[in-house]
XYZ file of N, CA, C and O in Angstrom:
360
model
N 69.047 -78.074 -115.055
C 70.113 -77.755 -114.263
C 69.229 -76.904 -112.519
O 70.640 -76.665 -112.592
N 67.883 -77.358 -112.845
C 67.997 -77.278 -110.881
C 69.203 -78.009 -110.356
O 69.158 -77.591 -109.375
N 69.371 -78.803 -110.607
C 69.798 -80.467 -109.817
C 71.299 -79.794 -110.100
O 71.636 -79.959 -109.059
N 71.446 -79.142 -111.350
C 73.001 -78.486 -110.878
C 73.268 -76.933 -110.143
O 74.249 -77.555 -109.067
N 72.326 -76.661 -110.227
C 71.954 -75.421 -109.302
C 72.284 -75.682 -107.527
O 72.645 -75.738 -107.159
N 71.111 -77.406 -107.340
C 71.195 -77.212 -105.980
C 73.007 -78.236 -105.525
O 72.792 -77.505 -104.164
N 72.855 -78.864 -106.347
C 74.074 -79.677 -105.946
C 75.702 -78.534 -106.191
O 76.383 -78.960 -104.792
N 75.541 -77.515 -106.366
C 76.702 -76.536 -106.794
C 76.336 -76.203 -104.540
O 77.453 -75.207 -104.402
N 75.063 -75.454 -105.013
C 74.794 -75.087 -103.370
C 75.297 -75.745 -102.212
O 75.818 -75.242 -101.142
N 75.449 -77.325 -102.666
C 75.908 -78.130 -100.983
C 77.378 -78.673 -101.580
O 77.635 -78.871 -100.751
N 78.227 -77.629 -102.228
C 79.690 -77.257 -102.892
C 80.091 -78.337 -103.559
O 81.542 -78.242 -103.825
N 79.238 -79.359 -104.641
C 79.801 -79.933 -105.950
C 80.001 -79.356 -106.953
O 79.890 -78.233 -107.253
N 80.928 -80.000 -107.357
C 81.830 -79.192 -108.857
C 81.148 -79.867 -109.705
O 80.993 -80.829 -109.814
N 80.251 -79.085 -110.532
C 79.522 -79.994 -111.474
C 79.989 -79.882 -112.475
O 80.687 -79.187 -113.272
N 79.178 -81.417 -113.424
C 79.509 -81.149 -114.999
C 78.433 -81.695 -115.741
O 77.830 -82.369 -114.746
N 78.028 -81.707 -117.153
C 76.973 -82.617 -117.519
C 76.836 -82.699 -118.713
O 78.308 -82.629 -119.688
N 76.696 -84.280 -118.901
C 76.895 -84.630 -120.744
C 75.235 -85.044 -120.870
O 74.222 -85.176 -120.386
N 74.894 -84.081 -122.202
C 73.702 -84.488 -122.728
C 73.741 -84.508 -124.288
O 74.106 -83.391 -125.034
N 73.190 -85.270 -124.816
C 73.854 -85.730 -126.613
C 72.326 -84.884 -127.011
O 72.979 -84.198 -128.417
N 71.521 -83.927 -126.697
C 70.583 -83.107 -127.339
C 70.901 -81.692 -126.666
O 70.187 -80.639 -127.350
N 71.403 -81.170 -125.678
C 71.773 -79.348 -125.318
C 73.754 -79.664 -125.604
O 74.327 -80.030 -124.126
N 74.220 -79.390 -126.147
C 75.918 -78.975 -126.169
C 76.210 -78.393 -125.288
O 77.230 -77.971 -124.531
N 75.493 -76.851 -124.985
C 75.996 -75.907 -124.209
C 74.420 -75.423 -123.582
O 73.696 -75.123 -123.786
N 74.761 -75.178 -122.127
C 73.587 -74.672 -121.125
C 73.038 -73.415 -121.798
O 74.136 -72.044 -122.413
N 71.445 -73.776 -122.040
C 71.312 -71.929 -122.838
C 71.253 -70.679 -122.008
O 71.284 -71.087 -120.673
N 71.064 -70.192 -121.852
C 71.097 -68.430 -121.070
C 69.879 -68.959 -120.571
O 68.367 -69.079 -121.014
N 69.825 -69.173 -118.810
C 68.427 -68.773 -118.226
C 68.677 -67.736 -117.493
O 69.462 -67.866 -116.534
N 67.699 -67.632 -116.773
C 67.528 -66.073 -116.389
C 67.580 -66.309 -114.294
O 68.291 -65.796 -113.607
N 67.332 -68.041 -114.498
C 67.302 -68.125 -113.219
C 68.471 -69.230 -112.083
O 69.223 -68.937 -110.829
N 69.529 -69.131 -113.762
C 70.675 -70.009 -113.371
C 71.948 -69.358 -113.977
O 72.330 -69.873 -114.412
N 71.953 -67.766 -113.683
C 72.913 -67.931 -114.937
C 74.333 -68.098 -114.778
O 74.940 -67.550 -115.616
N 74.424 -68.467 -113.400
C 75.805 -69.750 -113.033
C 76.335 -70.161 -114.517
O 77.368 -70.841 -114.241
N 75.449 -70.811 -115.022
C 75.779 -72.205 -115.813
C 75.753 -71.633 -117.368
O 75.689 -72.632 -118.490
N 75.504 -70.461 -117.588
C 75.163 -69.721 -119.271
C 76.227 -70.382 -120.181
O 77.498 -70.209 -118.924
N 76.081 -71.662 -120.741
C 77.736 -71.762 -122.024
C 78.835 -72.396 -121.429
O 79.488 -73.159 -121.576
N 78.154 -73.302 -120.271
C 79.056 -74.741 -119.658
C 78.688 -75.520 -120.769
O 77.071 -75.984 -121.471
N 79.539 -75.889 -120.647
C 79.142 -77.449 -121.902
C 79.177 -78.769 -121.756
O 80.061 -79.138 -120.422
N 78.121 -79.685 -122.173
C 78.590 -80.741 -122.411
C 79.818 -81.543 -122.483
O 80.531 -81.614 -123.558
N 79.971 -82.224 -121.601
C 81.228 -83.135 -121.728
C 80.955 -84.256 -122.257
O 79.921 -84.908 -122.064
N 81.790 -84.464 -123.172
C 82.053 -85.764 -123.582
C 81.586 -87.296 -123.051
O 82.180 -87.335 -121.995
N 81.005 -88.116 -123.325
C 80.900 -89.364 -122.165
C 81.958 -90.028 -122.855
O 82.267 -90.648 -123.996
N 82.791 -90.740 -121.957
C 83.976 -91.211 -122.073
C 84.239 -92.148 -121.150
O 83.342 -92.102 -119.538
N 84.961 -93.281 -120.529
C 85.952 -93.855 -120.079
C 86.351 -92.909 -119.037
O 86.017 -92.594 -118.290
N 87.601 -92.073 -119.840
C 88.304 -91.027 -119.043
C 87.459 -90.132 -118.284
O 87.014 -89.921 -117.025
N 86.211 -89.585 -118.840
C 85.297 -88.319 -118.329
C 84.105 -89.233 -117.062
O 84.447 -88.503 -115.982
N 83.985 -90.432 -117.190
C 82.979 -91.214 -116.285
C 84.053 -90.988 -114.679
O 83.326 -91.035 -113.801
N 85.273 -92.087 -115.288
C 85.839 -92.188 -113.921
C 86.808 -90.973 -113.360
O 86.767 -90.475 -112.196
N 86.426 -89.546 -114.127
C 87.261 -88.595 -113.332
C 85.512 -87.789 -112.769
O 86.122 -87.250 -111.448
N 84.613 -88.271 -112.973
C 83.435 -88.246 -111.623
C 83.460 -88.881 -110.371
O 83.907 -90.192 -110.159
N 82.755 -88.417 -109.072
C 83.006 -89.207 -107.703
C 81.848 -89.892 -108.194
O 81.530 -90.632 -107.378
N 80.521 -88.907 -108.439
C 79.169 -89.832 -108.654
C 78.742 -89.521 -110.268
O 78.780 -88.371 -110.592
N 77.729 -89.856 -110.501
C 77.009 -90.035 -111.924
C 75.678 -89.738 -111.107
O 75.012 -91.039 -110.757
N 74.915 -88.478 -111.528
C 73.314 -88.952 -111.721
C 72.176 -88.871 -112.590
O 72.793 -88.362 -113.660
N 71.761 -89.719 -112.882
C 71.032 -90.488 -113.927
C 69.338 -89.299 -113.675
O 68.703 -89.852 -113.324
N 69.229 -88.115 -114.663
C 68.192 -87.827 -114.273
C 67.100 -87.624 -115.633
O 66.162 -86.922 -115.438
N 67.175 -87.662 -116.663
C 66.988 -88.090 -117.755
C 67.302 -89.166 -118.719
O 68.803 -89.610 -118.932
N 66.337 -90.283 -119.210
C 66.577 -91.079 -120.150
C 66.772 -90.901 -121.720
O 65.819 -90.668 -121.944
N 67.669 -90.676 -121.947
C 68.318 -90.353 -123.302
C 68.500 -92.014 -124.243
O 69.716 -92.715 -123.552
N 67.627 -92.072 -125.045
C 68.360 -93.190 -126.074
C 69.399 -93.312 -126.844
O 70.272 -94.341 -127.220
N 70.040 -92.020 -126.608
C 71.608 -91.878 -127.157
C 72.925 -91.968 -126.449
O 73.779 -92.109 -126.611
N 72.352 -92.254 -125.261
C 73.305 -92.456 -123.940
C 73.769 -94.078 -123.936
O 72.818 -94.903 -124.023
N 75.270 -94.078 -124.279
C 75.812 -95.452 -123.885
C 75.596 -96.252 -122.023
O 76.824 -95.780 -121.229
N 74.606 -96.396 -121.560
C 74.599 -96.762 -120.052
C 75.364 -97.907 -119.889
O 75.577 -97.935 -118.665
N 75.823 -98.788 -120.866
C 76.454 -99.974 -120.746
C 78.125 -99.216 -120.420
O 79.031 -99.753 -118.796
N 79.129 -98.257 -121.082
C 79.679 -97.735 -120.576
C 79.694 -96.671 -119.294
O 80.842 -96.874 -118.400
N 78.745 -96.141 -119.139
C 78.414 -95.621 -117.573
C 78.627 -96.440 -116.995
O 79.188 -96.302 -115.655
N 77.923 -97.805 -116.691
C 77.901 -98.798 -115.476
C 79.143 -99.602 -115.071
O 79.551 -99.814 -114.231
N 79.666 -99.365 -116.474
C 81.378 -99.853 -116.434
C 82.405 -99.397 -115.620
O 83.251 -99.337 -114.908
N 82.082 -97.573 -115.535
C 83.462 -96.876 -115.398
C 82.912 -95.754 -114.484
O 83.860 -95.168 -113.760
N 81.273 -95.946 -114.219
C 81.385 -94.639 -113.271
C 81.343 -95.088 -111.663
O 80.805 -96.455 -111.457
N 82.386 -94.824 -111.202
C 82.263 -95.054 -109.565
C 80.915 -95.129 -108.898
O 80.459 -96.252 -108.255
N 79.540 -94.367 -108.602
C 78.653 -94.404 -108.611
C 77.914 -93.938 -109.419
O 77.905 -92.351 -109.737
N 76.471 -94.518 -109.285
C 75.190 -94.140 -110.199
C 74.195 -93.554 -109.419
O 73.805 -94.439 -108.906
N 74.253 -92.578 -109.491
C 72.774 -92.216 -108.941
C 71.267 -92.074 -109.576
O 71.361 -91.731 -110.652
N 70.808 -93.518 -109.909
C 69.715 -93.775 -111.165
C 68.210 -93.310 -110.534
O 67.705 -94.287 -110.006
N 67.741 -91.996 -111.491
C 66.318 -91.589 -110.955
C 65.772 -92.370 -112.032
O 64.524 -91.712 -111.854
N 66.027 -92.794 -113.139
C 65.234 -92.763 -113.856
C 64.668 -94.521 -114.206
O 64.225 -94.914 -115.140
N 65.434 -95.488 -113.193
C 65.594 -97.323 -113.692
C 65.436 -97.409 -114.715
O 65.561 -98.267 -114.980
N 67.049 -96.887 -115.431
C 67.892 -96.984 -116.443
C 68.463 -98.529 -116.142
O 68.239 -99.115 -116.884
N 69.250 -98.289 -115.046
C 69.943 -99.791 -114.424
C 68.807 -100.449 -113.747
O 68.526 -100.789 -112.719
N 68.321 -101.756 -114.035
C 67.355 -103.076 -113.638
C 67.642 -103.741 -113.075
O 67.546 -104.280 -111.841
N 69.244 -104.344 -113.092
C 69.923 -105.142 -112.343
C 70.743 -104.673 -111.453
O 71.255 -103.434 -111.116
N 70.810 -104.999 -109.966
C 71.288 -105.044 -109.072
C 72.931 -104.742 -109.457
O 73.622 -105.794 -110.174
N 73.450 -103.778 -109.091
C 74.850 -103.771 -109.447
C 75.514 -102.522 -108.007
O 75.022 -101.689 -107.661
N 76.680 -102.810 -107.648
C 77.181 -102.294 -106.726
C 77.665 -100.846 -106.599
O 77.780 -100.053 -105.601
N 77.898 -100.586 -107.948
C 77.842 -99.185 -108.008
C 76.532 -98.535 -108.009
O 76.919 -97.003 -109.223
N 75.294 -98.658 -108.387
C 74.117 -98.217 -108.250
C 73.120 -98.344 -107.457
O 73.611 -99.253 -106.686
N 72.432 -97.052 -107.449
C 71.913 -96.274 -106.234
C 70.664 -96.309 -107.024
O 70.734 -95.030 -107.975
N 69.095 -96.486 -106.821
C 67.959 -96.569 -107.559
C 67.599 -95.321 -106.505
O 66.962 -95.379 -105.190
N 66.962 -94.413 -106.982
C 66.297 -93.322 -106.476
C 65.080 -92.901 -106.522
O 65.059 -92.859 -107.918
């Protein structure tokens, strides 16, 4: 949630998807995210985002779906091996 916090401080509206964390837990350093719920991963939810930032590689995430429908992907985990117009590796 550190990355969500930093993006929020820069003015971003944030959401997250995590198949293992359905709701943000209580965190004393980030109380603003307590109760924030994981967004279902779908074509519609991906298209609604200006950017998707991959910070954890989960085997339960449909990365093909993400690659097809996200306008911009910032891939910090090397998930997308092939070059694509909408993928930036960081």
